[in-house]
mmCIF file of C-alpha atoms in Angstrom:
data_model
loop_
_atom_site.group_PDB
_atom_site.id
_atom_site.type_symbol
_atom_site.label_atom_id
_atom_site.label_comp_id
_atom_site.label_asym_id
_atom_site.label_seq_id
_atom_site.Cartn_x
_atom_site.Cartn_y
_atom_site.Cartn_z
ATOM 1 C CA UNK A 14 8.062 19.157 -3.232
ATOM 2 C CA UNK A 15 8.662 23.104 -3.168
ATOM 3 C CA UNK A 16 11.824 22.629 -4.695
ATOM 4 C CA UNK A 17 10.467 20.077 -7.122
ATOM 5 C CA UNK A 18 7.878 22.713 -7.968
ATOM 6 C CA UNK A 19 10.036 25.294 -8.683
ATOM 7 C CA UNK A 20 11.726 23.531 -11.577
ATOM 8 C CA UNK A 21 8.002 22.580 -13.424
ATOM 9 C CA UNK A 22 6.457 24.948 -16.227
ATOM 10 C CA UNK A 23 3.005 26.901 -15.251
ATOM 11 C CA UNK A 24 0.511 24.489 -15.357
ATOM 12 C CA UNK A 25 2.203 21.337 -14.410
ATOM 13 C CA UNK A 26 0.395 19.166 -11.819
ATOM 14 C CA UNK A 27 3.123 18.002 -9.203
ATOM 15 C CA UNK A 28 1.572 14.017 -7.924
ATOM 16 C CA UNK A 29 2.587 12.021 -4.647
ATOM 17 C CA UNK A 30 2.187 8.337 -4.510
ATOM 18 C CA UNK A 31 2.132 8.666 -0.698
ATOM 19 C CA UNK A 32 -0.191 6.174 0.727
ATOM 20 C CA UNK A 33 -0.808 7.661 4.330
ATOM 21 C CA UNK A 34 0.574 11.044 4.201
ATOM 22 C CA UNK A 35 -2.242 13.658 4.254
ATOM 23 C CA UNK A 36 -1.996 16.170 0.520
ATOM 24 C CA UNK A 37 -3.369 18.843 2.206
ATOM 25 C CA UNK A 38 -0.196 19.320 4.764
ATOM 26 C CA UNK A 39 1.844 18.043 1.513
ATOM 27 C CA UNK A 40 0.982 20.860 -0.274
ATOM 28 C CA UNK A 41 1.249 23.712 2.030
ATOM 29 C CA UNK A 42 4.910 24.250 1.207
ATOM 30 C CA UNK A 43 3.745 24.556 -2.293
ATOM 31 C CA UNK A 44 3.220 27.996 -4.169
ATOM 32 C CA UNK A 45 0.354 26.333 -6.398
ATOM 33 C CA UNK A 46 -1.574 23.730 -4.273
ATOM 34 C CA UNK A 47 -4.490 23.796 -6.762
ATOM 35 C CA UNK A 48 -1.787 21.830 -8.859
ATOM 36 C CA UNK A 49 -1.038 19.200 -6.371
ATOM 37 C CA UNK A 50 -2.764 15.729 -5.902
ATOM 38 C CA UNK A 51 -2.248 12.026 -4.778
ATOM 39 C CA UNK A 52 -1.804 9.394 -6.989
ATOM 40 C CA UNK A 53 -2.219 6.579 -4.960
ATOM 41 C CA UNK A 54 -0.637 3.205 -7.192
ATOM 42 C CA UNK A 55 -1.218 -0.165 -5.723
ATOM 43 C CA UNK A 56 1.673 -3.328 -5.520
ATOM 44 C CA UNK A 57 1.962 -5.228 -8.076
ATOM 45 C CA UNK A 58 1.302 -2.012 -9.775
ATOM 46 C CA UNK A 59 1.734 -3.969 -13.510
ATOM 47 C CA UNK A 60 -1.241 -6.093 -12.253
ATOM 48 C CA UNK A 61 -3.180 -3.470 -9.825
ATOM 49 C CA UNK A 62 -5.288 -1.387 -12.123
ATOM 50 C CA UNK A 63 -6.700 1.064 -9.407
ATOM 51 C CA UNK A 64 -4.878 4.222 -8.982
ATOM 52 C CA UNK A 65 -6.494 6.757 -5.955
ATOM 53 C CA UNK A 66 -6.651 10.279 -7.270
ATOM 54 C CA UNK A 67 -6.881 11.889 -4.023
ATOM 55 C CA UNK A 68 -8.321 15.361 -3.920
ATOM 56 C CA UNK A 69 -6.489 17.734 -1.156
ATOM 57 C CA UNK A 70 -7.842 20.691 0.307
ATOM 58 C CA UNK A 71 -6.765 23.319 -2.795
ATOM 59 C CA UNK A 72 -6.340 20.738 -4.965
ATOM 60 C CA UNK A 73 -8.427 22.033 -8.378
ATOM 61 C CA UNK A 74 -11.023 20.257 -10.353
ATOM 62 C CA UNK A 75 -9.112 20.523 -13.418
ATOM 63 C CA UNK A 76 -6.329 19.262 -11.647
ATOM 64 C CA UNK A 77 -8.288 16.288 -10.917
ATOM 65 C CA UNK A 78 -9.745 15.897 -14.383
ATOM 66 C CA UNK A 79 -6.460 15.713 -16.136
ATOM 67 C CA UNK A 80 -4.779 13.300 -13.612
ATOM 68 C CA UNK A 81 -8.252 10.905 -13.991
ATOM 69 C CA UNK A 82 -7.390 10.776 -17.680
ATOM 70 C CA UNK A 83 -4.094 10.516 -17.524
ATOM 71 C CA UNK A 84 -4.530 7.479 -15.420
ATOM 72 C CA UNK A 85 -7.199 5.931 -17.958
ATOM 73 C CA UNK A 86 -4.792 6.530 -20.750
ATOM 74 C CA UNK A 87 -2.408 4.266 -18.803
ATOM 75 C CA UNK A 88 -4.997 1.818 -18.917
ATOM 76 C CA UNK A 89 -5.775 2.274 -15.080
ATOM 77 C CA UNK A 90 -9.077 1.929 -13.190
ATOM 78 C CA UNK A 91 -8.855 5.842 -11.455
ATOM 79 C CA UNK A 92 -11.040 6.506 -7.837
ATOM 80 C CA UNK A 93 -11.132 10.396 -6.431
ATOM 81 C CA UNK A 94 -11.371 10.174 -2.585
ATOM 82 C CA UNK A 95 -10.635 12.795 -0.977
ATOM 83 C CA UNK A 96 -7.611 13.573 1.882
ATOM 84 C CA UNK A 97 -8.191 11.644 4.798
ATOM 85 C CA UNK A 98 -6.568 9.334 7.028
ATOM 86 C CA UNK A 99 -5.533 5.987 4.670
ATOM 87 C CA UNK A 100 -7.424 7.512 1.925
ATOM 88 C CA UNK A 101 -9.645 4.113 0.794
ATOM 89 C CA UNK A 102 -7.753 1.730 0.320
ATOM 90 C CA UNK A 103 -5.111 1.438 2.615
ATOM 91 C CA UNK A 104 -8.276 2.336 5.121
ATOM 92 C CA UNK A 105 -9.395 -1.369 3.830
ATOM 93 C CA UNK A 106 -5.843 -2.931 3.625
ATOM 94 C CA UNK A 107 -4.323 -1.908 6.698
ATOM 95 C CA UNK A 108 -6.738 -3.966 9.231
ATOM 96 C CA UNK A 109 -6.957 -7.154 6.340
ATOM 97 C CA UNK A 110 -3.029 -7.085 6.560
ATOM 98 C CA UNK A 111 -2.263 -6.722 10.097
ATOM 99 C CA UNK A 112 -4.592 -8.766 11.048
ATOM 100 C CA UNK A 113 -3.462 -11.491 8.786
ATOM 101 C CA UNK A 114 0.309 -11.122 10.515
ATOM 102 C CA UNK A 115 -1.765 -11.314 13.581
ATOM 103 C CA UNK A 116 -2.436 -14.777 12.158
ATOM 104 C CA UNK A 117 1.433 -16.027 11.685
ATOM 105 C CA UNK A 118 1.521 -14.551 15.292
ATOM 106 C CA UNK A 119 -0.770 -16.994 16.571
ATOM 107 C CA UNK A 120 0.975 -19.986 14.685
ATOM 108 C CA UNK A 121 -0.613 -20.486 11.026
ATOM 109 C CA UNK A 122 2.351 -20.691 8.793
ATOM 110 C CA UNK A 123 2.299 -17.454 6.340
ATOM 111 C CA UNK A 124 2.162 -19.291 2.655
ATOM 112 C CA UNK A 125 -1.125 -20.768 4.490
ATOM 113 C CA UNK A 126 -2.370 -17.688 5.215
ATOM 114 C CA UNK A 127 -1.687 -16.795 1.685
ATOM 115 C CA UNK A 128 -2.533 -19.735 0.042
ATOM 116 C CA UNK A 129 -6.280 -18.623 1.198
ATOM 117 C CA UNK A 130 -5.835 -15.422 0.294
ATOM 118 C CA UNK A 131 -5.116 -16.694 -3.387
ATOM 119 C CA UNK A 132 -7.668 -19.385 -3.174
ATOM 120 C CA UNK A 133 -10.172 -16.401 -2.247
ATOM 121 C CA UNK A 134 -9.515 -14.497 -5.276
ATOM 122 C CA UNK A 135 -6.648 -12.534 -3.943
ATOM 123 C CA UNK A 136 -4.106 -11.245 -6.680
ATOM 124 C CA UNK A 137 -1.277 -11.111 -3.820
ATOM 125 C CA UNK A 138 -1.543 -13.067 -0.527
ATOM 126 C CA UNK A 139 -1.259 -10.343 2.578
ATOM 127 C CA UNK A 140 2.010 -11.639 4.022
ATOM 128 C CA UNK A 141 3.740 -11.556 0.601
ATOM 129 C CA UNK A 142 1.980 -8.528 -0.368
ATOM 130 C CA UNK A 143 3.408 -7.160 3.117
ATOM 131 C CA UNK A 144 7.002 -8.288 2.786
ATOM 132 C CA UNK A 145 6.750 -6.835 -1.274
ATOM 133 C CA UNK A 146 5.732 -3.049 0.331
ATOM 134 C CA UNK A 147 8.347 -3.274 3.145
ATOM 135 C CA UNK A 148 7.498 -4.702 6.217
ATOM 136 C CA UNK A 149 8.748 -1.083 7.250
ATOM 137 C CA UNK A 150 6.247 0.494 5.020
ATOM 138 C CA UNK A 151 3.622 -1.624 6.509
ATOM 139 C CA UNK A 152 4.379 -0.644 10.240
ATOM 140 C CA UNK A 153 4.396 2.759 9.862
ATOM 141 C CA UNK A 154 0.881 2.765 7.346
ATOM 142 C CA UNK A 155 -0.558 0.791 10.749
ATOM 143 C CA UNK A 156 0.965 2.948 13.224
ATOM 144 C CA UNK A 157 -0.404 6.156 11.403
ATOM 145 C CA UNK A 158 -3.858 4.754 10.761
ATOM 146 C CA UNK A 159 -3.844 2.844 14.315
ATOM 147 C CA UNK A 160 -5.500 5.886 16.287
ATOM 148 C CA UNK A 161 -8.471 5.766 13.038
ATOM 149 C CA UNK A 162 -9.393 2.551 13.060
ATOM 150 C CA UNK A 163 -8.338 0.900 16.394
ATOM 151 C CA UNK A 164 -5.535 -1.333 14.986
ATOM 152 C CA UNK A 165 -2.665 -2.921 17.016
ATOM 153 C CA UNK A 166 0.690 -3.679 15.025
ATOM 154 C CA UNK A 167 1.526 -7.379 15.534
ATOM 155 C CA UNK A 168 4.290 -8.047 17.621
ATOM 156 C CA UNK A 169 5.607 -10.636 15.334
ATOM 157 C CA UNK A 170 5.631 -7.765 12.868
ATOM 158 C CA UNK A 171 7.440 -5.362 15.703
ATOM 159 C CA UNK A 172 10.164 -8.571 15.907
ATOM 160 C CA UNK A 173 10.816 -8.779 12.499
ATOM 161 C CA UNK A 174 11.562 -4.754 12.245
ATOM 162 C CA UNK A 175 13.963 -4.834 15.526
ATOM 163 C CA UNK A 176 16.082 -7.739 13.818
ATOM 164 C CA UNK A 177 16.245 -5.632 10.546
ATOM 165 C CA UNK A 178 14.167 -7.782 9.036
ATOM 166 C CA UNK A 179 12.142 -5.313 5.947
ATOM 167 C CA UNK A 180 10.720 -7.833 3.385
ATOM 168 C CA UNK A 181 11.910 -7.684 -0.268
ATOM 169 C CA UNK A 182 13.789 -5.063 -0.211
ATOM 170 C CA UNK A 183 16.679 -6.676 1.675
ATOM 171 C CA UNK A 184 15.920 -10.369 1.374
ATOM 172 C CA UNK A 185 14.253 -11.130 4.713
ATOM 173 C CA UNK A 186 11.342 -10.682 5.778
ATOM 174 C CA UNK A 187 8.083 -13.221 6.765
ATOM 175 C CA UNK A 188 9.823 -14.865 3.698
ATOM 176 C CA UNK A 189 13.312 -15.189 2.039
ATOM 177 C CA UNK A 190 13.411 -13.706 -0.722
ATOM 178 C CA UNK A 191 15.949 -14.545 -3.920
ATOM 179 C CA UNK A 192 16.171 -12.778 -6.920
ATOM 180 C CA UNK A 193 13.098 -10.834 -6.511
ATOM 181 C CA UNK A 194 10.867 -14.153 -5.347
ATOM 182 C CA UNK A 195 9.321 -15.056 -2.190
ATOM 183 C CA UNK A 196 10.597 -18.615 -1.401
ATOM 184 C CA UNK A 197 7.650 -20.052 0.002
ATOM 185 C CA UNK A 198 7.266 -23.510 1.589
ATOM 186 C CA UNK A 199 4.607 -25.924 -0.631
ATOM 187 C CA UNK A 200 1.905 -25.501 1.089
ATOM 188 C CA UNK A 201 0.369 -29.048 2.685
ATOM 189 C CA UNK A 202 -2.019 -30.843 0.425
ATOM 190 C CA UNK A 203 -4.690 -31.295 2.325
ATOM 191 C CA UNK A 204 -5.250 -27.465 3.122
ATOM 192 C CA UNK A 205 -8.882 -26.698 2.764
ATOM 193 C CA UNK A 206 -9.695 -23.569 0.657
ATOM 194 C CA UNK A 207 -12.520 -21.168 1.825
ATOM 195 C CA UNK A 208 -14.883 -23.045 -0.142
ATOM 196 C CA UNK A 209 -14.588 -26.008 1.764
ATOM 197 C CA UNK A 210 -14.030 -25.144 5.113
#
């Protein structure tokens, strides 16, 4: 980021779409932290309108304001939360998530665990959502965030990482994945959505 920095004009704002690491420590390599912010974009971003505008410790109000509008211009839904562990979101996400691998660990096929996602309102099930951010990505946003809010990464989750196993990004994770789609089994037709459990 420091060497990023150097290269921008005065009055640049330098962003991070880091979901876990704290902008605070991120910017104290940085000559102008009042300048630096999160900007916290969610997967499928093309579908996710909210972006987290996360306020660090020097981080400027007008540095704020501009990245807020910026975001609307895109057409984006923009929150400010300020630096803390998981910021919202992924303070939200991170138990739904793990806990719905805890699921597949205890035997409930993952497109059914999906499926009710979806039938819940969902855009993304959790276990496609996981293998889409890196089941990588996912392990280390739990293991950061574990001490916060008491989580335990599943061990089907651990499995998967030890066999090289990282979701999307190389084919294999909870699902196969081909040409940039999860191949998902159909899921059986007399699954009950929430509704009518």
């Amino acid at each position: 980021l420091a060497e990023t920095e150097g290269h921008l004009k005065d009055g640049a704002i330098l962003a991070s779409n880091t979901s876990t690491i704290s902008i605070t420590k991120l910017a104290e390599s940085l000559k102008r932290p009042e300048s630096f912010c999160g900007m916290h974009f969610f997967n499928p971003v093309h579908r996710m309108p909210l972006v987290e505008v996360i306020r660090g410790a020097k981080t400027s109000d007008e540095t704020i304001a501009t990245v807020v509008a910026y975001a609307a211009a895109m057409g984006k839904s923009p929150i400010v939360v300020n630096d803390c562990p998981g910021f919202l979101v992924n303070r939200i996400l991170a138990p739904y998530m793990m806990e719905a691998m805890r699921c597949v660990d205890e035997g409930i096929a993952p497109e059914v665990v999906d499926e009710a996602a979806l039938a819940f309102g969902m855009p993304m099930g959790p276990i496609e959502l996981a293998d889409t951010i890196g089941l990588d990505v996912a392990a280390s946003v739990g293991r950061i965030l574990a001490p916060f809010l008491g989580l335990e990464i599943p061990k089907g989750l651990e499995s998967l990482l030890a066999n090289g196993k990282r979701g999307k990004k190389d084919g294999q994770g909870l699902y196969t994945w081909v040409e940039g789609k999860a191949q998902k089994p159909e899921v059986p037709k007399d699954f009950a959505v929430p509704g009518d459990l």
